[in-house]
């Protein structure tokens, strides 16, 4: 009888999440591991499903406005801009130029805030604690600016049908000037602490590589797509608000690994900073709210699809109105959901320790996935 | 330091007690051991409390925070409050764990550290036992720590802690090799394994001047030995939640914590003794120099901890076996040649 002397390994299953420090909220993965290798990953989503789309159908347009902020709470300005733009397009309201600039500026500030969080969390996912606090330090500056104008720090509820809720206060201009002045040096700080760190590079370069065709097939958008080398940014390709006038050249990289997805966001921070500077300099005078727009509009029957370039990608809203004061259908195409869709394929065969940077580099936010 | 006169007076007093009551003479060393052990344990406890506070302050200032500020001067008694809280906590044992192993693992982690301090020369003559195999004893004793971590990870009955335990076993065993090899260079130069003799051999020039490569290897391997970032893979918070000690709470968790920080000081103390001339230094008492040098290394480890990300487990192994180990051997060969030729 032949004796089998080979050492056998046994696969075992580990449940990662929904309560886990690095699943960014309530994402759950059931991992089948062979030692440190991932054999199979079964993702579970829906722990944060709040039925946002259905709730929108049962509320007045203005009532859903503050709730729209909570669809993706890290980029709430984008959600409410999409909501208002959809209504405005159906009602054929032309927004005053000053309001357009204000919306654009605050969207870019919000983008910086969101990317600051990404920077901090991504480094934290790799075990570096200090960058996390660096990221939050700059996020604080943007939050202060947003708070000055909208009164809120996370879910701003600032955009209105036909304009914005409030004009800038006097104290805003010195504050934004200070921010514009210090921010590039702070991004240089970020670059210096991580970009040339051997350990950081070893952990992220060549990990989780996604080629351009694959990214497109999975419906990736935003920095993730541009890191894979696809030159597509709604701000450039389908400009809305003031982006057409300001002009924007997207950040496009080529390799599509974790490091480039991280780098794309870091470079976008600089690009956003340039946009904010342009917005402040070119801010037109005039009203911030179109006159005679009802706060409780009856939106004419019809349908519209609005796309906004959120920090996570292409945020799409398909709004169908039947002529009443409530939406008939409110369908969202959120970027996080599509960006997350590849996770099973991406994680197959990687090391257990690579799960966290790969998942983190997608910059997925769970309320955006589950709605 | 004031401890040593007290210690010797206590020892004398005990000798007197044994003689006065006609007890067998074996009681003299036994009693002295108890006194020494209690003193070392007390010293370690106080040291760890200070180290935890220091870590929090250092990390806070690196991260542009204040850290603990409320309890005492700049939060000086914060760790005492935390320790009291941990003592009060319910001692839970999770279902499905290997109860005896689970309970003994934290103490198994802490005990070797206490024992290792026995051979550390704190100052001129301030050493509990100057063993003639001091260095060997140190490395042999601290290795027991691995068993505690595997035992803790295994007995918890959780997959996360098991993974943490195995990772730790692989890591500690791998880095033990370059660690010991880097110390071998020093032993060759000093011609003795007695820590007192090694310190004496550095009376003129510190060994770090002769053995810079060994010093670097030692610091890297030591960082891995005590599971600090970038080598804190066994307790990788982001992947394994907390690694081998995820199921521990209350006082047992505190024991692991105590062992971790005591170990951090221990490896720094060894580095100071082997490479930086131990307690030797001008003007000030030896204890001052010894603690100063040790804390300099501790600070270095803390700076690593709060600056670097973590390596992946395969990168960690590659680094140990393909890079550190050949370097350590190279260093050993060169040292050997020089010792033979000169």
Short mmCIF file of N, CA, C and O in Angstrom, two decimals, chain B residues 188-275:
data_model
loop_
_atom_site.label_atom_id
_atom_site.label_comp_id
_atom_site.label_asym_id
_atom_site.label_seq_id
_atom_site.Cartn_x
_atom_site.Cartn_y
_atom_site.Cartn_z
N UNK B 188 31.59 37.70 19.20
CA UNK B 188 32.93 37.40 18.69
C UNK B 188 33.91 38.50 19.09
O UNK B 188 35.06 38.22 19.46
N UNK B 189 33.45 39.74 19.01
CA UNK B 189 34.34 40.85 19.36
C UNK B 189 34.66 40.85 20.84
O UNK B 189 35.80 41.06 21.25
N UNK B 190 33.62 40.62 21.64
CA UNK B 190 33.81 40.69 23.09
C UNK B 190 34.48 39.44 23.62
O UNK B 190 35.12 39.47 24.67
N UNK B 191 34.31 38.32 22.90
CA UNK B 191 34.88 37.07 23.34
C UNK B 191 34.17 36.48 24.54
O UNK B 191 34.72 35.64 25.24
N UNK B 192 32.95 36.93 24.79
CA UNK B 192 32.21 36.39 25.93
C UNK B 192 30.72 36.56 25.70
O UNK B 192 30.28 37.45 24.97
N UNK B 193 29.94 35.68 26.31
CA UNK B 193 28.49 35.82 26.23
C UNK B 193 27.94 36.51 27.46
O UNK B 193 26.75 36.71 27.59
N UNK B 194 28.84 36.80 28.42
CA UNK B 194 28.40 37.46 29.65
C UNK B 194 28.13 38.93 29.32
O UNK B 194 28.97 39.62 28.76
N UNK B 195 26.93 39.39 29.67
CA UNK B 195 26.57 40.75 29.28
C UNK B 195 27.46 41.78 29.97
O UNK B 195 27.81 42.80 29.39
N UNK B 196 27.85 41.46 31.23
CA UNK B 196 28.76 42.37 31.93
C UNK B 196 30.07 42.52 31.17
O UNK B 196 30.59 43.63 31.00
N UNK B 197 30.59 41.39 30.67
CA UNK B 197 31.85 41.42 29.92
C UNK B 197 31.69 42.18 28.62
O UNK B 197 32.59 42.90 28.19
N UNK B 198 30.52 42.03 27.98
CA UNK B 198 30.28 42.73 26.71
C UNK B 198 30.29 44.24 26.95
O UNK B 198 30.87 45.01 26.18
N UNK B 199 29.67 44.65 28.04
CA UNK B 199 29.65 46.08 28.36
C UNK B 199 31.08 46.56 28.65
O UNK B 199 31.50 47.62 28.18
N UNK B 200 31.83 45.75 29.41
CA UNK B 200 33.21 46.13 29.75
C UNK B 200 34.06 46.28 28.49
O UNK B 200 34.92 47.15 28.40
N UNK B 201 33.80 45.39 27.50
CA UNK B 201 34.59 45.44 26.27
C UNK B 201 34.33 46.72 25.48
O UNK B 201 35.10 47.07 24.59
N UNK B 202 33.23 47.40 25.80
CA UNK B 202 32.92 48.62 25.07
C UNK B 202 33.33 49.87 25.84
O UNK B 202 32.83 50.95 25.58
N UNK B 203 34.26 49.69 26.79
CA UNK B 203 34.60 50.82 27.65
C UNK B 203 35.21 51.97 26.85
O UNK B 203 35.08 53.12 27.22
N UNK B 204 35.87 51.65 25.73
CA UNK B 204 36.43 52.74 24.93
C UNK B 204 35.57 53.07 23.71
O UNK B 204 35.20 54.22 23.50
N UNK B 205 35.29 52.07 22.89
CA UNK B 205 34.49 52.32 21.68
C UNK B 205 33.26 51.42 21.71
O UNK B 205 33.35 50.24 22.03
N UNK B 206 32.11 52.00 21.38
CA UNK B 206 30.89 51.19 21.32
C UNK B 206 30.97 50.24 20.14
O UNK B 206 31.55 50.56 19.10
N UNK B 207 30.32 49.08 20.31
CA UNK B 207 30.37 48.08 19.24
C UNK B 207 29.64 48.52 17.99
O UNK B 207 29.83 47.96 16.91
N UNK B 208 28.77 49.52 18.13
CA UNK B 208 28.05 49.96 16.94
C UNK B 208 29.04 50.52 15.92
O UNK B 208 28.80 50.46 14.71
N UNK B 209 30.18 50.99 16.38
CA UNK B 209 31.19 51.51 15.46
C UNK B 209 31.84 50.38 14.67
O UNK B 209 32.16 50.54 13.49
N UNK B 210 32.05 49.22 15.35
CA UNK B 210 32.64 48.08 14.64
C UNK B 210 31.60 47.29 13.86
O UNK B 210 31.91 46.61 12.90
N UNK B 211 30.37 47.33 14.33
CA UNK B 211 29.33 46.46 13.79
C UNK B 211 28.10 47.25 13.34
O UNK B 211 26.98 46.95 13.77
N UNK B 212 28.27 48.24 12.50
CA UNK B 212 27.09 49.04 12.11
C UNK B 212 26.02 48.21 11.40
O UNK B 212 24.83 48.36 11.65
N UNK B 213 26.48 47.29 10.54
CA UNK B 213 25.55 46.45 9.80
C UNK B 213 24.74 45.57 10.75
O UNK B 213 23.52 45.47 10.65
N UNK B 214 25.46 44.97 11.71
CA UNK B 214 24.79 44.11 12.68
C UNK B 214 23.76 44.91 13.47
O UNK B 214 22.68 44.42 13.78
N UNK B 215 24.11 46.15 13.79
CA UNK B 215 23.19 46.99 14.55
C UNK B 215 21.90 47.23 13.76
O UNK B 215 20.79 47.09 14.29
N UNK B 216 22.05 47.55 12.48
CA UNK B 216 20.86 47.78 11.64
C UNK B 216 20.02 46.50 11.56
O UNK B 216 18.80 46.53 11.73
N UNK B 217 20.71 45.37 11.31
CA UNK B 217 19.98 44.10 11.22
C UNK B 217 19.26 43.82 12.53
O UNK B 217 18.10 43.43 12.55
N UNK B 218 19.97 44.09 13.63
CA UNK B 218 19.37 43.82 14.93
C UNK B 218 18.11 44.65 15.12
O UNK B 218 17.07 44.14 15.54
N UNK B 219 18.18 45.95 14.80
CA UNK B 219 17.02 46.81 15.03
C UNK B 219 15.83 46.37 14.17
O UNK B 219 14.70 46.30 14.64
N UNK B 220 16.12 46.00 12.91
CA UNK B 220 15.03 45.56 12.04
C UNK B 220 14.42 44.27 12.57
O UNK B 220 13.20 44.15 12.72
N UNK B 221 15.29 43.30 12.87
CA UNK B 221 14.79 42.01 13.34
C UNK B 221 14.07 42.17 14.68
O UNK B 221 13.06 41.51 14.93
N UNK B 222 14.58 43.08 15.51
CA UNK B 222 13.95 43.28 16.82
C UNK B 222 12.56 43.90 16.66
O UNK B 222 11.63 43.55 17.38
N UNK B 223 12.44 44.79 15.69
CA UNK B 223 11.11 45.36 15.43
C UNK B 223 10.13 44.26 15.06
O UNK B 223 8.98 44.26 15.48
N UNK B 224 10.62 43.30 14.26
CA UNK B 224 9.76 42.18 13.89
C UNK B 224 9.49 41.29 15.09
O UNK B 224 8.39 40.79 15.28
N UNK B 225 10.52 41.09 15.93
CA UNK B 225 10.37 40.23 17.10
C UNK B 225 9.26 40.72 18.04
O UNK B 225 8.58 39.93 18.66
N UNK B 226 9.14 42.02 18.17
CA UNK B 226 8.14 42.53 19.11
C UNK B 226 6.85 42.94 18.39
O UNK B 226 6.02 43.64 18.95
N UNK B 227 6.69 42.49 17.15
CA UNK B 227 5.45 42.71 16.40
C UNK B 227 5.05 44.17 16.28
O UNK B 227 3.90 44.53 16.46
N UNK B 228 6.01 45.01 15.99
CA UNK B 228 5.67 46.42 15.78
C UNK B 228 5.57 46.68 14.29
O UNK B 228 6.21 46.00 13.49
N UNK B 229 4.80 47.69 13.90
CA UNK B 229 4.75 48.10 12.50
C UNK B 229 6.16 48.44 12.04
O UNK B 229 6.88 49.04 12.82
N UNK B 230 6.61 48.17 10.85
CA UNK B 230 5.88 47.54 9.73
C UNK B 230 5.78 46.03 9.79
O UNK B 230 5.42 45.43 8.79
N UNK B 231 6.10 45.43 10.91
CA UNK B 231 6.05 43.96 10.99
C UNK B 231 4.95 43.48 11.92
O UNK B 231 5.08 42.44 12.52
N UNK B 232 3.90 44.25 12.10
CA UNK B 232 2.89 43.84 13.08
C UNK B 232 1.82 42.95 12.44
O UNK B 232 0.65 43.03 12.76
N UNK B 233 2.28 42.07 11.54
CA UNK B 233 1.35 41.22 10.81
C UNK B 233 0.51 40.30 11.71
O UNK B 233 -0.67 40.12 11.44
N UNK B 234 1.08 39.76 12.81
CA UNK B 234 0.23 38.90 13.64
C UNK B 234 -1.01 39.60 14.17
O UNK B 234 -2.01 38.97 14.42
N UNK B 235 -0.93 40.90 14.38
CA UNK B 235 -2.10 41.56 14.91
C UNK B 235 -2.63 42.61 13.94
O UNK B 235 -3.18 43.62 14.35
N UNK B 236 -2.43 42.33 12.65
CA UNK B 236 -2.88 43.26 11.62
C UNK B 236 -4.34 43.63 11.83
O UNK B 236 -5.23 42.85 11.57
N UNK B 237 -4.53 44.81 12.33
CA UNK B 237 -5.88 45.24 12.71
C UNK B 237 -6.82 45.23 11.52
O UNK B 237 -7.99 44.86 11.65
N UNK B 238 -6.31 45.62 10.34
CA UNK B 238 -7.20 45.79 9.21
C UNK B 238 -7.60 44.46 8.58
O UNK B 238 -8.57 44.39 7.87
N UNK B 239 -6.80 43.42 8.79
CA UNK B 239 -7.15 42.15 8.19
C UNK B 239 -7.70 41.18 9.22
O UNK B 239 -8.70 40.53 9.01
N UNK B 240 -7.00 41.12 10.35
CA UNK B 240 -7.34 40.10 11.34
C UNK B 240 -8.03 40.69 12.55
O UNK B 240 -8.11 40.07 13.58
N UNK B 241 -8.49 41.89 12.46
CA UNK B 241 -9.13 42.61 13.54
C UNK B 241 -8.12 42.90 14.65
O UNK B 241 -7.72 44.02 14.84
N UNK B 242 -7.67 41.89 15.39
CA UNK B 242 -6.59 42.15 16.34
C UNK B 242 -5.64 40.98 16.40
O UNK B 242 -4.73 40.97 17.21
N UNK B 243 -5.84 39.97 15.57
CA UNK B 243 -4.93 38.84 15.55
C UNK B 243 -5.13 37.91 16.73
O UNK B 243 -6.26 37.68 17.16
N UNK B 244 -4.02 37.42 17.27
CA UNK B 244 -4.12 36.33 18.24
C UNK B 244 -4.87 36.71 19.50
O UNK B 244 -5.41 35.87 20.17
N UNK B 245 -4.91 38.00 19.85
CA UNK B 245 -5.54 38.34 21.13
C UNK B 245 -6.96 38.88 20.96
O UNK B 245 -7.47 39.55 21.84
N UNK B 246 -7.60 38.55 19.84
CA UNK B 246 -8.91 39.15 19.58
C UNK B 246 -9.97 38.72 20.60
O UNK B 246 -10.87 39.48 20.92
N UNK B 247 -9.82 37.51 21.15
CA UNK B 247 -10.85 37.04 22.08
C UNK B 247 -10.55 37.40 23.53
O UNK B 247 -11.33 37.11 24.43
N UNK B 248 -9.40 38.00 23.77
CA UNK B 248 -9.02 38.27 25.15
C UNK B 248 -9.58 39.59 25.62
O UNK B 248 -9.69 40.55 24.86
N UNK B 249 -9.92 39.63 26.90
CA UNK B 249 -10.43 40.88 27.46
C UNK B 249 -9.93 41.01 28.89
O UNK B 249 -9.36 40.08 29.45
N UNK B 250 -10.15 42.16 29.47
CA UNK B 250 -9.84 42.37 30.88
C UNK B 250 -8.37 42.16 31.19
O UNK B 250 -7.49 42.56 30.44
N UNK B 251 -8.12 41.51 32.29
CA UNK B 251 -6.76 41.39 32.80
C UNK B 251 -5.88 40.53 31.90
O UNK B 251 -4.68 40.77 31.77
N UNK B 252 -6.50 39.54 31.24
CA UNK B 252 -5.70 38.67 30.38
C UNK B 252 -5.20 39.44 29.17
O UNK B 252 -4.06 39.28 28.73
N UNK B 253 -6.08 40.30 28.67
CA UNK B 253 -5.65 41.16 27.57
C UNK B 253 -4.52 42.08 28.05
O UNK B 253 -3.52 42.29 27.35
N UNK B 254 -4.69 42.58 29.28
CA UNK B 254 -3.67 43.47 29.83
C UNK B 254 -2.33 42.77 29.92
O UNK B 254 -1.28 43.38 29.73
N UNK B 255 -2.35 41.46 30.22
CA UNK B 255 -1.09 40.72 30.32
C UNK B 255 -0.38 40.67 28.97
O UNK B 255 0.83 40.86 28.88
N UNK B 256 -1.13 40.43 27.90
CA UNK B 256 -0.54 40.44 26.57
C UNK B 256 0.03 41.82 26.25
O UNK B 256 1.11 41.97 25.70
N UNK B 257 -0.73 42.80 26.63
CA UNK B 257 -0.34 44.18 26.37
C UNK B 257 0.94 44.51 27.12
O UNK B 257 1.89 45.09 26.58
N UNK B 258 0.94 44.09 28.39
CA UNK B 258 2.10 44.30 29.26
C UNK B 258 3.33 43.64 28.65
O UNK B 258 4.40 44.24 28.55
N UNK B 259 3.13 42.38 28.19
CA UNK B 259 4.25 41.64 27.62
C UNK B 259 4.78 42.34 26.37
O UNK B 259 5.98 42.44 26.16
N UNK B 260 3.85 42.88 25.56
CA UNK B 260 4.27 43.51 24.31
C UNK B 260 5.16 44.72 24.60
O UNK B 260 6.23 44.88 24.01
N UNK B 261 4.71 45.55 25.54
CA UNK B 261 5.48 46.75 25.81
C UNK B 261 6.77 46.45 26.56
O UNK B 261 7.80 47.06 26.32
N UNK B 262 6.69 45.48 27.47
CA UNK B 262 7.90 45.09 28.19
C UNK B 262 8.92 44.53 27.21
O UNK B 262 10.12 44.80 27.32
N UNK B 263 8.44 43.78 26.23
CA UNK B 263 9.33 43.22 25.22
C UNK B 263 9.98 44.31 24.39
O UNK B 263 11.14 44.21 24.02
N UNK B 264 9.18 45.34 24.12
CA UNK B 264 9.72 46.44 23.34
C UNK B 264 10.89 47.07 24.08
O UNK B 264 11.94 47.37 23.50
N UNK B 265 10.71 47.26 25.40
CA UNK B 265 11.80 47.84 26.17
C UNK B 265 12.97 46.86 26.24
O UNK B 265 14.13 47.26 26.16
N UNK B 266 12.64 45.57 26.36
CA UNK B 266 13.69 44.56 26.49
C UNK B 266 14.59 44.55 25.27
O UNK B 266 15.83 44.59 25.41
N UNK B 267 14.00 44.52 24.08
CA UNK B 267 14.86 44.47 22.89
C UNK B 267 15.68 45.77 22.77
O UNK B 267 16.83 45.75 22.32
N UNK B 268 15.09 46.87 23.21
CA UNK B 268 15.85 48.13 23.18
C UNK B 268 17.00 48.08 24.18
O UNK B 268 18.11 48.55 23.89
N UNK B 269 16.72 47.50 25.34
CA UNK B 269 17.76 47.38 26.35
C UNK B 269 18.89 46.49 25.85
O UNK B 269 20.07 46.78 26.07
N UNK B 270 18.52 45.41 25.17
CA UNK B 270 19.55 44.52 24.63
C UNK B 270 20.38 45.26 23.59
O UNK B 270 21.61 45.17 23.55
N UNK B 271 19.69 46.03 22.74
CA UNK B 271 20.42 46.80 21.73
C UNK B 271 21.39 47.76 22.39
O UNK B 271 22.54 47.90 21.96
N UNK B 272 20.92 48.43 23.44
CA UNK B 272 21.78 49.38 24.14
C UNK B 272 22.98 48.67 24.75
O UNK B 272 24.11 49.18 24.73
N UNK B 273 22.76 47.47 25.29
CA UNK B 273 23.84 46.74 25.94
C UNK B 273 24.83 46.19 24.93
O UNK B 273 26.04 46.28 25.12
N UNK B 274 24.32 45.62 23.85
CA UNK B 274 25.21 44.96 22.89
C UNK B 274 25.95 45.95 22.01
O UNK B 274 27.09 45.73 21.63
N UNK B 275 25.25 47.03 21.63
CA UNK B 275 25.84 47.90 20.61
C UNK B 275 26.21 49.30 21.10
O UNK B 275 27.07 49.93 20.54
#
